[in-house]
Coordinates of C-alpha atoms in Angstrom, one line a residue:
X27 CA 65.4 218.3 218.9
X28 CA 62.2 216.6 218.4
X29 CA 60.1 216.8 214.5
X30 CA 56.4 217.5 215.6
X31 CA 54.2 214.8 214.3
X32 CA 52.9 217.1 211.2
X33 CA 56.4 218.3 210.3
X34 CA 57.9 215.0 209.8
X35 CA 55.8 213.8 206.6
X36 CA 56.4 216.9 205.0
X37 CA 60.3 216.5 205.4
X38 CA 59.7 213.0 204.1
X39 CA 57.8 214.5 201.0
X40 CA 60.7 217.2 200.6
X41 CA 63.3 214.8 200.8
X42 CA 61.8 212.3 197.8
X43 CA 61.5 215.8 195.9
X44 CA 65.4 216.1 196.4
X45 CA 66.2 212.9 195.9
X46 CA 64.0 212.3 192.4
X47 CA 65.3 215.6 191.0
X48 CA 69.2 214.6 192.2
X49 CA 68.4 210.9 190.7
X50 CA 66.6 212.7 187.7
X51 CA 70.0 215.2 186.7
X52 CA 71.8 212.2 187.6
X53 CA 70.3 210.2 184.7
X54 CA 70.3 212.9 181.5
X55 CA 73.8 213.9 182.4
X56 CA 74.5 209.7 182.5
X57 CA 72.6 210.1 179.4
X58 CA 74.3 212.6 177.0
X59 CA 77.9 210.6 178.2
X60 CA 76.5 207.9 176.7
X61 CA 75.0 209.5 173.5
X62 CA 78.2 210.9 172.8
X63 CA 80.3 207.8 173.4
X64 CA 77.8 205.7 171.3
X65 CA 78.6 208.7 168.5
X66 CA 81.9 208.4 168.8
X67 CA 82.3 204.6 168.6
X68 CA 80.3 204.7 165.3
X69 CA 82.3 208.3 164.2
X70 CA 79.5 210.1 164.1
X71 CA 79.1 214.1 164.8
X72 CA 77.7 215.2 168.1
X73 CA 76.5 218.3 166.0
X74 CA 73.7 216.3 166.2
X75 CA 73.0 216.8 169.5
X76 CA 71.3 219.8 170.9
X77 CA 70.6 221.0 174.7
X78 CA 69.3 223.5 176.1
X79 CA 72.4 225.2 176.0
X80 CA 73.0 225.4 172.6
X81 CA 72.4 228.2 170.6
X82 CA 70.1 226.8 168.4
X83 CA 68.3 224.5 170.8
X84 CA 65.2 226.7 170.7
X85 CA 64.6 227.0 167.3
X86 CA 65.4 223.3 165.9
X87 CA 62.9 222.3 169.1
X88 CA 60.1 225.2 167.6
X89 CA 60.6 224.5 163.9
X90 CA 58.4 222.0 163.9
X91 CA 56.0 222.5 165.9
X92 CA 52.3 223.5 164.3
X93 CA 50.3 223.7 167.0
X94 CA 51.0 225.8 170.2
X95 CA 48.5 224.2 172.6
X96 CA 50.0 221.3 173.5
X97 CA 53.1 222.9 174.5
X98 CA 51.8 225.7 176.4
X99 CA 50.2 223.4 178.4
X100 CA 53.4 221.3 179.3
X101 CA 55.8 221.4 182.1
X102 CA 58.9 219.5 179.9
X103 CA 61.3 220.3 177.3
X104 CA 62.9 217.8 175.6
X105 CA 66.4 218.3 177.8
X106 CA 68.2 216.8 174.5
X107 CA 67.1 217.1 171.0
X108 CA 69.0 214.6 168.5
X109 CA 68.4 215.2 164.4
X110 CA 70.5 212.0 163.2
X111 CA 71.8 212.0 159.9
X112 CA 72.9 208.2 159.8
X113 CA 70.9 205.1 161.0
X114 CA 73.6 204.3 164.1
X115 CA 72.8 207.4 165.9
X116 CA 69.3 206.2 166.1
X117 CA 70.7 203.1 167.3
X118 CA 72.4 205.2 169.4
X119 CA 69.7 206.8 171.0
X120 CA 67.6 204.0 171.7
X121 CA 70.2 202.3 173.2
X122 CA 71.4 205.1 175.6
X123 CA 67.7 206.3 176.5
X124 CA 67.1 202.5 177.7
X125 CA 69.6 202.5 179.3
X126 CA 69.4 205.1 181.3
X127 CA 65.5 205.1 181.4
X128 CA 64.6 207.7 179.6
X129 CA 61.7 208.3 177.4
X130 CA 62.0 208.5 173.7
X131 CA 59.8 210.8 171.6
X132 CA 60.2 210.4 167.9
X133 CA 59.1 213.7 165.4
X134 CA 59.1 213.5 161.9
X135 CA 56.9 216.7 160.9
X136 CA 55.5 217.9 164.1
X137 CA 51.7 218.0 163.4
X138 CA 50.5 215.3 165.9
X139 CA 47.6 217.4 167.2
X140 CA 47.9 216.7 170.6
X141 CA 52.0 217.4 170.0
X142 CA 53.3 214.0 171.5
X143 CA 56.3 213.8 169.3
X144 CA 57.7 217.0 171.3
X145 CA 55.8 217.0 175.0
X146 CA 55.7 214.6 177.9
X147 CA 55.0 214.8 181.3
X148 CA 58.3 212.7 182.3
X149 CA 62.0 213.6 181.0
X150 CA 62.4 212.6 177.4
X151 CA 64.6 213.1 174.9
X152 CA 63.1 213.6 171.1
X153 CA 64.5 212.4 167.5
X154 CA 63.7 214.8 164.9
X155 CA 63.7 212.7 161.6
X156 CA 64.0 215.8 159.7
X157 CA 67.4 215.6 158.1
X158 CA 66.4 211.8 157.2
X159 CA 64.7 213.0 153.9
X160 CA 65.8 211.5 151.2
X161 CA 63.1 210.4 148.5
X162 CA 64.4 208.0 145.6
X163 CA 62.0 207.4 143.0
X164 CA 61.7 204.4 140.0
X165 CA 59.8 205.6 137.4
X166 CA 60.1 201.7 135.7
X167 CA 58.5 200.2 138.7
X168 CA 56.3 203.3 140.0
X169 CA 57.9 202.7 143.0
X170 CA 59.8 205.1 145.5
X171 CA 61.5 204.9 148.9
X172 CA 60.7 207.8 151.3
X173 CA 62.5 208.3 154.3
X174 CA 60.3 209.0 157.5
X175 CA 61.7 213.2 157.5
X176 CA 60.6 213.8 154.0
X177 CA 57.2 216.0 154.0
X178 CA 54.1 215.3 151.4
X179 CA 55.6 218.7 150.3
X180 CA 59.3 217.2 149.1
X181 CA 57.9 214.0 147.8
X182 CA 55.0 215.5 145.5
X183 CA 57.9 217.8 144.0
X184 CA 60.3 214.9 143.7
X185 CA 57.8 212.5 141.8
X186 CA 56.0 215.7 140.0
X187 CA 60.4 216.3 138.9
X188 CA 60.2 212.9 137.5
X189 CA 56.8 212.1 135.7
X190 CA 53.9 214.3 134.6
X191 CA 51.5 210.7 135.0
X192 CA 52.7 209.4 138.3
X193 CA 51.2 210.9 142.1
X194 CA 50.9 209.6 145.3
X195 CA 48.2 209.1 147.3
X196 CA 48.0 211.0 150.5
X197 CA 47.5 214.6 152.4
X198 CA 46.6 218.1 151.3
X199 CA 49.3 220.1 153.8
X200 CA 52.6 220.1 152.3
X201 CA 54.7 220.1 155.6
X202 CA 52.8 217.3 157.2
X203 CA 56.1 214.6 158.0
X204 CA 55.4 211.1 156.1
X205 CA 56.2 209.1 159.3
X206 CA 53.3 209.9 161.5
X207 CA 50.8 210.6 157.9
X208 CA 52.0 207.1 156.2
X209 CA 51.8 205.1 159.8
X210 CA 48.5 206.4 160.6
X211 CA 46.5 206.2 157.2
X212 CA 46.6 208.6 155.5
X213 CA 43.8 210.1 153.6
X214 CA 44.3 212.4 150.5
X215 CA 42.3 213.7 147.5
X216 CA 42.6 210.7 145.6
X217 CA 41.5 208.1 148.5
X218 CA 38.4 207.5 146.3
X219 CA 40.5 206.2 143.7
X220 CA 43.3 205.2 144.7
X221 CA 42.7 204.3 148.7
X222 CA 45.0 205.6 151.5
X223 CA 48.6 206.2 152.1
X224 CA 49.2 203.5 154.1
X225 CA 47.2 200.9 151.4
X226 CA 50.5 201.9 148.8
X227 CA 53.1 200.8 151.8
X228 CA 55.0 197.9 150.1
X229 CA 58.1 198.1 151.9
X230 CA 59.7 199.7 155.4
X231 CA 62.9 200.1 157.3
X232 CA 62.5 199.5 160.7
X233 CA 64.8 200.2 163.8
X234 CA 63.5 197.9 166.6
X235 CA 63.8 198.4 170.5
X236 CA 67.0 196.1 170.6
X237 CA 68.4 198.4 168.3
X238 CA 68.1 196.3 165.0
X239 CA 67.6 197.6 161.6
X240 CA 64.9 195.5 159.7
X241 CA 63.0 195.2 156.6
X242 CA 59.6 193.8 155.4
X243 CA 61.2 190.4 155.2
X244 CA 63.0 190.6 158.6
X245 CA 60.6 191.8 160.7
X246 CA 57.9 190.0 159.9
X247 CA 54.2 190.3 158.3
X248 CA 52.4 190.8 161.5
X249 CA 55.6 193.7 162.7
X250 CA 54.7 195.3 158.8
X251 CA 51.1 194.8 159.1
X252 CA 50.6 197.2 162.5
X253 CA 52.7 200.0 161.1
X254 CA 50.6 199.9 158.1
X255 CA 47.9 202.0 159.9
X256 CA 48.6 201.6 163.2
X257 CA 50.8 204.3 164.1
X258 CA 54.5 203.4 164.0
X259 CA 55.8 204.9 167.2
X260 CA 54.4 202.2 168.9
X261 CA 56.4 199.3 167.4
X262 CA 59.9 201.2 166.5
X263 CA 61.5 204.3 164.8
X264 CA 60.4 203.8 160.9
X265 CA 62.8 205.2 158.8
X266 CA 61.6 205.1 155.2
X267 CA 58.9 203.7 153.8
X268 CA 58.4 201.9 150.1
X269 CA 55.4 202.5 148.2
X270 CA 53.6 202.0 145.3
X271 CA 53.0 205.1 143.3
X272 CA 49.7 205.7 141.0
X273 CA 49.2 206.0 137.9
X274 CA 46.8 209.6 136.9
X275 CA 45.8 211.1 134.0
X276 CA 48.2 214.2 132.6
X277 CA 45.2 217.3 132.9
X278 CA 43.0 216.9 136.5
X279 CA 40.4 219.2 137.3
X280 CA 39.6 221.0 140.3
X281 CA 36.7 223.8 141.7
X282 CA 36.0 225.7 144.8
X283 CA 32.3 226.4 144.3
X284 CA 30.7 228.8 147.5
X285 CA 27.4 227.9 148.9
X286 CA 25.9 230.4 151.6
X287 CA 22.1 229.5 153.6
X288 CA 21.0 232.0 151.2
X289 CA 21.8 230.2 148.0
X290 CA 20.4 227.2 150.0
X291 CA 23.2 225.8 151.7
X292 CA 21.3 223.4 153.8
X293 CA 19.6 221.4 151.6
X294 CA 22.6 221.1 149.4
X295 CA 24.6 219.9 151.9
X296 CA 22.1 217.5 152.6
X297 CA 21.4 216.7 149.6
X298 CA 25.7 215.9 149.4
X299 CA 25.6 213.0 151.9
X300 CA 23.8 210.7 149.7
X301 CA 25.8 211.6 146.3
X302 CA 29.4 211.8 147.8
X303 CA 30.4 208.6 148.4
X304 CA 28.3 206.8 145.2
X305 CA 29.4 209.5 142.6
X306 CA 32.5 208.0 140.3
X307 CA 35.2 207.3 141.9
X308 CA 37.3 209.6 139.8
X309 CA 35.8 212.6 142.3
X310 CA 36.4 213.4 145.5
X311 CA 33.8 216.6 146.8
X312 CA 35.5 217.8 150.0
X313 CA 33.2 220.1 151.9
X314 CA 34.2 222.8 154.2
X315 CA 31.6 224.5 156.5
X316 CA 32.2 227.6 158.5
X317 CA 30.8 230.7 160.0
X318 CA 31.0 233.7 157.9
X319 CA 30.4 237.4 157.1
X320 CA 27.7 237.5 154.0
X321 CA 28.1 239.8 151.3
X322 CA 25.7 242.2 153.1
X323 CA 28.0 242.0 156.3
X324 CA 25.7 239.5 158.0
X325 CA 26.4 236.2 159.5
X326 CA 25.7 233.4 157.3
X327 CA 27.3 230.0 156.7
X328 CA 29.4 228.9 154.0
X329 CA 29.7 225.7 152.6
X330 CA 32.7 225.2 150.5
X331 CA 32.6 222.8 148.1
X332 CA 36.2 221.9 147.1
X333 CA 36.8 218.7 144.7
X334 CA 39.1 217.3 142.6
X335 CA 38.6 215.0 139.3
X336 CA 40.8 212.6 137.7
X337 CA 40.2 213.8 133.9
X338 CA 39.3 216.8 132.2
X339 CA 36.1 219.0 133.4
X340 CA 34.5 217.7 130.3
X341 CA 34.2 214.6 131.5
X342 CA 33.2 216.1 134.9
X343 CA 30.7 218.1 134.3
X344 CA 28.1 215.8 132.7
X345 CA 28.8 213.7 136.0
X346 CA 27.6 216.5 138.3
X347 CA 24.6 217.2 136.2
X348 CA 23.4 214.1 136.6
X349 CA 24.6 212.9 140.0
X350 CA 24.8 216.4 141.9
X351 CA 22.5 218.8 139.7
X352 CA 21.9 221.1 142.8
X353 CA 25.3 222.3 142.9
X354 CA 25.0 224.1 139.8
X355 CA 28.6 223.7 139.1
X356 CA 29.3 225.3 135.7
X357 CA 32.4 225.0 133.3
X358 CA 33.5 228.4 134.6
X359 CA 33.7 227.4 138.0
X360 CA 36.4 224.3 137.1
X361 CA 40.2 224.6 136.2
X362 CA 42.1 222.1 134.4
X363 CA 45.5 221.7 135.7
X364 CA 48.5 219.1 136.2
X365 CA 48.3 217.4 139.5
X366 CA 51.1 219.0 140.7
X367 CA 49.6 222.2 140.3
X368 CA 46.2 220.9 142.4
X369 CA 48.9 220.1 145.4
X370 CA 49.4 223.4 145.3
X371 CA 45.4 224.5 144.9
X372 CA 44.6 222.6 147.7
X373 CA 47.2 223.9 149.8
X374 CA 46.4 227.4 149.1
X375 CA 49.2 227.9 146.9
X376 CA 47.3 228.3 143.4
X377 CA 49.5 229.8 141.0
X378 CA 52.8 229.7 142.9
X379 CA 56.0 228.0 141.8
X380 CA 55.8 224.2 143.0
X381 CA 59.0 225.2 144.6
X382 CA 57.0 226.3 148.0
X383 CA 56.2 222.5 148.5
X384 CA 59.7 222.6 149.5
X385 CA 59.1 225.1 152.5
X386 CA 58.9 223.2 155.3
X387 CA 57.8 226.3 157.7
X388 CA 55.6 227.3 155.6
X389 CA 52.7 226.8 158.1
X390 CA 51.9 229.0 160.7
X391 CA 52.1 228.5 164.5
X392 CA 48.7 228.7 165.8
X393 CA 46.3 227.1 169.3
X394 CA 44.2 224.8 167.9
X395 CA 41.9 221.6 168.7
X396 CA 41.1 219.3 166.9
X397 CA 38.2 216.0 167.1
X398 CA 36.7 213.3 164.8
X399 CA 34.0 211.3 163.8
X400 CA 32.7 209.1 161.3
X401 CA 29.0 209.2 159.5
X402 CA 27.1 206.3 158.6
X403 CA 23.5 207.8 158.4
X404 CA 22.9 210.9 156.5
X405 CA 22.3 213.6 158.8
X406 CA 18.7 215.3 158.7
X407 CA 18.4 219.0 158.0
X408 CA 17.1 219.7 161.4
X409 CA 20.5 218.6 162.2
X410 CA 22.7 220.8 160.1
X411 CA 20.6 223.8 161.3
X412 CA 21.7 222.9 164.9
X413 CA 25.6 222.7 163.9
X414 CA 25.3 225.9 162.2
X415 CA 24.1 227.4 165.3
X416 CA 27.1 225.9 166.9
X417 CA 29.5 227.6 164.0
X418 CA 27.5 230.7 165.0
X419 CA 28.6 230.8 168.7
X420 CA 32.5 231.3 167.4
X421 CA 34.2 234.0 166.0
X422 CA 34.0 234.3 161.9
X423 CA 36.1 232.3 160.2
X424 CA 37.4 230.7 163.6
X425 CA 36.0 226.9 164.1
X426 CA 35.5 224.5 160.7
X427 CA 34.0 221.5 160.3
X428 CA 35.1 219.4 156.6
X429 CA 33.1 216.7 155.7
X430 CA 35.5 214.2 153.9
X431 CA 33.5 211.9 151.5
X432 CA 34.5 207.6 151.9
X433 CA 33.1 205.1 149.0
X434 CA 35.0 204.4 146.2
X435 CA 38.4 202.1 146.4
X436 CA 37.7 202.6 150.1
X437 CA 34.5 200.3 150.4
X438 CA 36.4 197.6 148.6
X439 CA 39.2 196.7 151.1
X440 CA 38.8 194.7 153.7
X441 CA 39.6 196.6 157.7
X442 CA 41.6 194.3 158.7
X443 CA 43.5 194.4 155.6
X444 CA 45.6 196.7 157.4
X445 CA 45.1 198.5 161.0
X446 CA 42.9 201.5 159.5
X447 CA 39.3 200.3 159.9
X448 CA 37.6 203.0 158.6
X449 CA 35.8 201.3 154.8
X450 CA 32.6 200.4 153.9
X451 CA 29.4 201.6 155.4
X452 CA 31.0 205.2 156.3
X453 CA 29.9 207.8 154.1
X454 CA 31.9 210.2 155.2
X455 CA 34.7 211.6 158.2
X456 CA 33.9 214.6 160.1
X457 CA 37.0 216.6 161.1
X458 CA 36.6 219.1 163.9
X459 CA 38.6 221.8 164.2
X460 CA 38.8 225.7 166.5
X461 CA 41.8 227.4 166.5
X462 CA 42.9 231.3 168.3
X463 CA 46.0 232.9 168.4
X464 CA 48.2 233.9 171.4
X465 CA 46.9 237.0 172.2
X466 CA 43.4 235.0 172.3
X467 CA 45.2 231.8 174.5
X468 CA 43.8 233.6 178.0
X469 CA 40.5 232.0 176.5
X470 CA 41.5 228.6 175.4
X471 CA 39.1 227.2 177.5
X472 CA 36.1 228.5 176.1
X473 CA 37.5 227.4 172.8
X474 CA 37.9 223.6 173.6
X475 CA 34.4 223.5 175.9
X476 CA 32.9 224.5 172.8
X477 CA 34.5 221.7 170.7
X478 CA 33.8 219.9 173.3
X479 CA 30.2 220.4 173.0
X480 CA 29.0 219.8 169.6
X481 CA 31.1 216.7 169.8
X482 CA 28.5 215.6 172.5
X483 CA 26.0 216.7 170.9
X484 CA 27.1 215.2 167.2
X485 CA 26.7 211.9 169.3
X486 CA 23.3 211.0 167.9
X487 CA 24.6 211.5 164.2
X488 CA 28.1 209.4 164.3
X489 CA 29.2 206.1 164.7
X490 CA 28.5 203.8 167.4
X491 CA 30.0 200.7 169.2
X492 CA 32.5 202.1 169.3
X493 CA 32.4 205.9 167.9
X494 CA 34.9 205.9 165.4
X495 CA 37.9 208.1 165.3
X496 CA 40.7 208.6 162.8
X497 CA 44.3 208.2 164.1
X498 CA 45.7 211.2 162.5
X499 CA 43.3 213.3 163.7
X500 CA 44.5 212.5 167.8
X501 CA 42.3 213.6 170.5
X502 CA 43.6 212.5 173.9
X503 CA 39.6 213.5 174.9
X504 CA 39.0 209.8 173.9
X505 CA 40.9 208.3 176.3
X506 CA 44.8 207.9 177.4
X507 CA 47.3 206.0 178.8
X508 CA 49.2 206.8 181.9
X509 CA 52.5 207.6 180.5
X510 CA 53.9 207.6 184.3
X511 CA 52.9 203.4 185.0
X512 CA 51.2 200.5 183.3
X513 CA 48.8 200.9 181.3
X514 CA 46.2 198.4 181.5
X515 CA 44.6 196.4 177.9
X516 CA 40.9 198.0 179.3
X517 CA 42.3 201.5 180.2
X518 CA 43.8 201.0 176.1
X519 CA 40.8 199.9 174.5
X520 CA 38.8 202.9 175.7
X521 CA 40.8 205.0 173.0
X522 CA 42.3 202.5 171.2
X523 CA 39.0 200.1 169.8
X524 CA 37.7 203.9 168.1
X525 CA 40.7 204.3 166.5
X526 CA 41.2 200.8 165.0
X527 CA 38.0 198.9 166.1
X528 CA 38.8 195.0 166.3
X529 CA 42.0 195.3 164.8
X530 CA 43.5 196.7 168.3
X531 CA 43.4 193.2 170.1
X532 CA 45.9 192.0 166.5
X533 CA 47.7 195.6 167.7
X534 CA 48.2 194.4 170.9
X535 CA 49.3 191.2 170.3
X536 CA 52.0 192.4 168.0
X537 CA 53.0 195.0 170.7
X538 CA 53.8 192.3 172.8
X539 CA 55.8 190.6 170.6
X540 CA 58.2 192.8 169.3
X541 CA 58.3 195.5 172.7
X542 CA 57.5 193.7 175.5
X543 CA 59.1 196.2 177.7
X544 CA 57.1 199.5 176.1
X545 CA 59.8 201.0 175.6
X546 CA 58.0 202.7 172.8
X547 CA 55.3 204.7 174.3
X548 CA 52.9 207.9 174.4
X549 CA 50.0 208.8 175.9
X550 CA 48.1 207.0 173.1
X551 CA 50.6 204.3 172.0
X552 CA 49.4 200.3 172.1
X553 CA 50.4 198.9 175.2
X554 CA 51.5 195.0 175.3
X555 CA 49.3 192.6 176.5
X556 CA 51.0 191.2 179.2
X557 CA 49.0 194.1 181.0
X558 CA 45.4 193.7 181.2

């Protein structure tokens, strides 16, 4: 029987299809034998383990994730799912997954926004940190060790448990995991004051491609520098972190003061980005702007002015007269409080027990997308007018932008002190965000055009050369890897140079050295250099 000429490279094509998917089942199945003679040898449980045919597969693989998009979007599921309890079944799975080539995913609270710890386009296996959770605080040395599964949620109640004078610095969402937070920065309320997550990092434990547990001392200060900042999942599987807690003041105080274009919203937000990153460092003024419904049922846009203060509002309030007098904040408007109890303010929790900081689904599964920027240059009015008109073209209540204020502690460390770039000269972040729910998902792509747009048009406000963006905030928008080949040091710096500016090439470099193979990899994880 003769193939006609255009048959034959279609067999050929459904042959390679047969053969990959055989070779593909061949490998996981080659894969969970070893995984679970790797458990045995070091006695460990293979309730660990979870496929897709376990009972529970769906829900431990769901748990954790906080944003819908990136999944609906992805032809994989994990096809194991391993939660260890003990160090050697990490060791366990690195070693079986490189075997076998399979890709690793590590999750520690599931809010990457673009949800690499739990999608791929390749087969992958994910580690979810989550019963690594264990926080030990010293309140002699103001020190604490926090493994990678703990949420801010757990270790604000653990150190809140142990001292009324001793925080951390760090997030405002309780169930956001410390692995990917602490490894990528790390910005909180008190960043003013007290600088970043990642700046209070004084000690780490480390499992290494080879398998090898290591410390600060053993792996080096260039290994500690790049997780510092730079993202951990790049270098290794971080399992707990040391850091240096903070010292604050028993009473804080905190307000949520309204602002609509009525009461003058535009100038006072202008008037915001040349007072928020000079006024004492004690403050932080968050600002929140979105689209809503006025009083009289009309749209309008509100600016939410929502701040903490290190000390009691009568030491605030002559601040804000002098520095900010066109707020009009008032002694009524302020609440004096323990910082535990602002976790739970700025968390929307205000007046609950500080037990729901232990809730680690207490978040909501929604779509969203979310994008960055920083600001050097106050933006003009003109300019303010045009992003309201861009708040305007979604739903009420449905896109935000927050203005997070820089200055402070922040201005006075170095950007190479540790991968996060981000100090002096910004005056403030810009966090984008749109978010619809599943009955709404048929029109996702409205949603992220429209993100997608003022981004553009933001371009003449923002940073330049490169335009900055902040790690934790990921946006694949800004550039990727391919996940499925090498990834070139140019096709890396396009994403990688706004994240950490000139601290990538160090990034690189270190990639190199301690994962020469990348066997540690996303869509935006550092590459090594021996590709260019």
């Amino acid at each position: 029987m003769q193939i006609s000429g255009s048959l034959f490279p279609f067999l050929l094509f459904l042959a390679f299809i047969l053969i990959s998917g055989a070779s593909s089942a061949h490998n996981k199945n080659d894969f969970l034998e070893c995984l679970n003679l790797q458990f045995q040898k070091s006695n460990s449980e293979s309730d660990s383990i979870y496929t897709p045919q376990n009972v529970s597969y769906s829900s431990v693989l769901q748990s954790s994730i906080r944003n819908l998009r990136p999944a609906s979007n992805s032809g994989q599921r994990p096809f194991v799912i391993i939660t260890p309890e003990h160090e050697s079944q990490i060791q366990a799975a690195i070693y079986c997954s490189k075997k076998h080539g399979i890709q690793l995913k590590v999750r520690s609270g599931g809010h990457d926004y673009e949800g690499l710890s739990y999608i791929s386009e390749t087969p992958f296996v994910i580690v979810d940190m989550r019963n690594l959770r264990s926080i030990s605080i010293d309140t002699e040395k103001n020190t604490a060790w926090v493994q990678t599964g703990a949420t801010l949620g757990e270790l604000y109640y653990t150190i809140a448990e142990k001292s009324k004078t001793l925080a951390f610095t760090a997030g405002v969402c309780p169930t956001v995991g410390v692995g990917g937070h602490f490894s990528g920065g790390g910005y909180g309320m008190m960043s003013r004051k007290h600088g970043i997550a990642a700046d209070h990092i004084i000690d780490a434990k480390l499992i290494d491609a080879n398998g090898q547990i290591h410390d600060r001392e053993s792996m080096g200060e260039d290994l500690f520098w790049a997780i510092r900042g730079g993202g951990g999942t790049s270098f290794g599987i971080v399992v707990a972190f040391k850091v240096k807690l903070i010292v604050i003041p028993e009473t804080v105080t905190v307000f949520n003061v309204t602002r609509t274009l009525d009461q003058n919203a535009t100038q006072i937000v202008h008037r915001w980005q040349y007072v928020a990153d000079k006024i004492d460092e004690n403050l932080l003024l968050r600002l929140f702007l979105r689209s809503i419904n006025s009083s009289n049922g009309k749209r309008t846009i509100g600016a939410f002015f929502t701040s903490l203060y290190l000390g009691p509002v009568d030491d605030l309030l002559p601040i804000m007269q002098e520095k900010f007098p066109e707020l009009g904040l008032v002694k009524e408007d302020c609440t004096e409080m323990p910082w535990i109890e602002s976790t739970l303010f700025f968390a929307g929790f205000q007046g609950e027990s500080p037990d729901v900081l232990l809730n680690r689904t207490q978040v909501s599964m929604s779509y969203f997308k979310g994008k960055s920027d920083y600001v050097k240059q106050p933006i003009p009015e003109y300019g303010l007018e045009s992003i309201w008109k861009f708040l305007n073209q979604e739903d009420v209540n449905r896109a935000e932008l927050q203005f997070s204020p820089y200055g402070g502690i922040i201005d006075d460390i170095s950007e190479s002190e540790i991968p996060f770039p981000h100090r002096s000269g910004n005056i403030f972040m810009i966090h984008y965000g749109v978010g619809w729910s599943q009955e709404e998902n048929a029109e996702s792509r409205r949603h992220i055009n429209w993100i997608r747009r003022l981004y553009n048009f933001m371009a003449r406000y923002v940073s330049k050369s490169p335009r900055a963006a902040y790690f934790n905030y990921r946006d694949l928008d800004i550039g990727m890897n391919n996940i499925k080949g090498n990834t070139s040091y140019r096709q890396a710096s396009v994403w990688g140079f706004k994240y950490f500016n000139n601290n990538f090439r160090r990034l690189v470099h270190i990639k190199n050295k301690v994962d020469p193979t990348n066997f540690f990899r996303n869509e935006q994880s550092v590459p090594p250099v021996s590709v260019w």
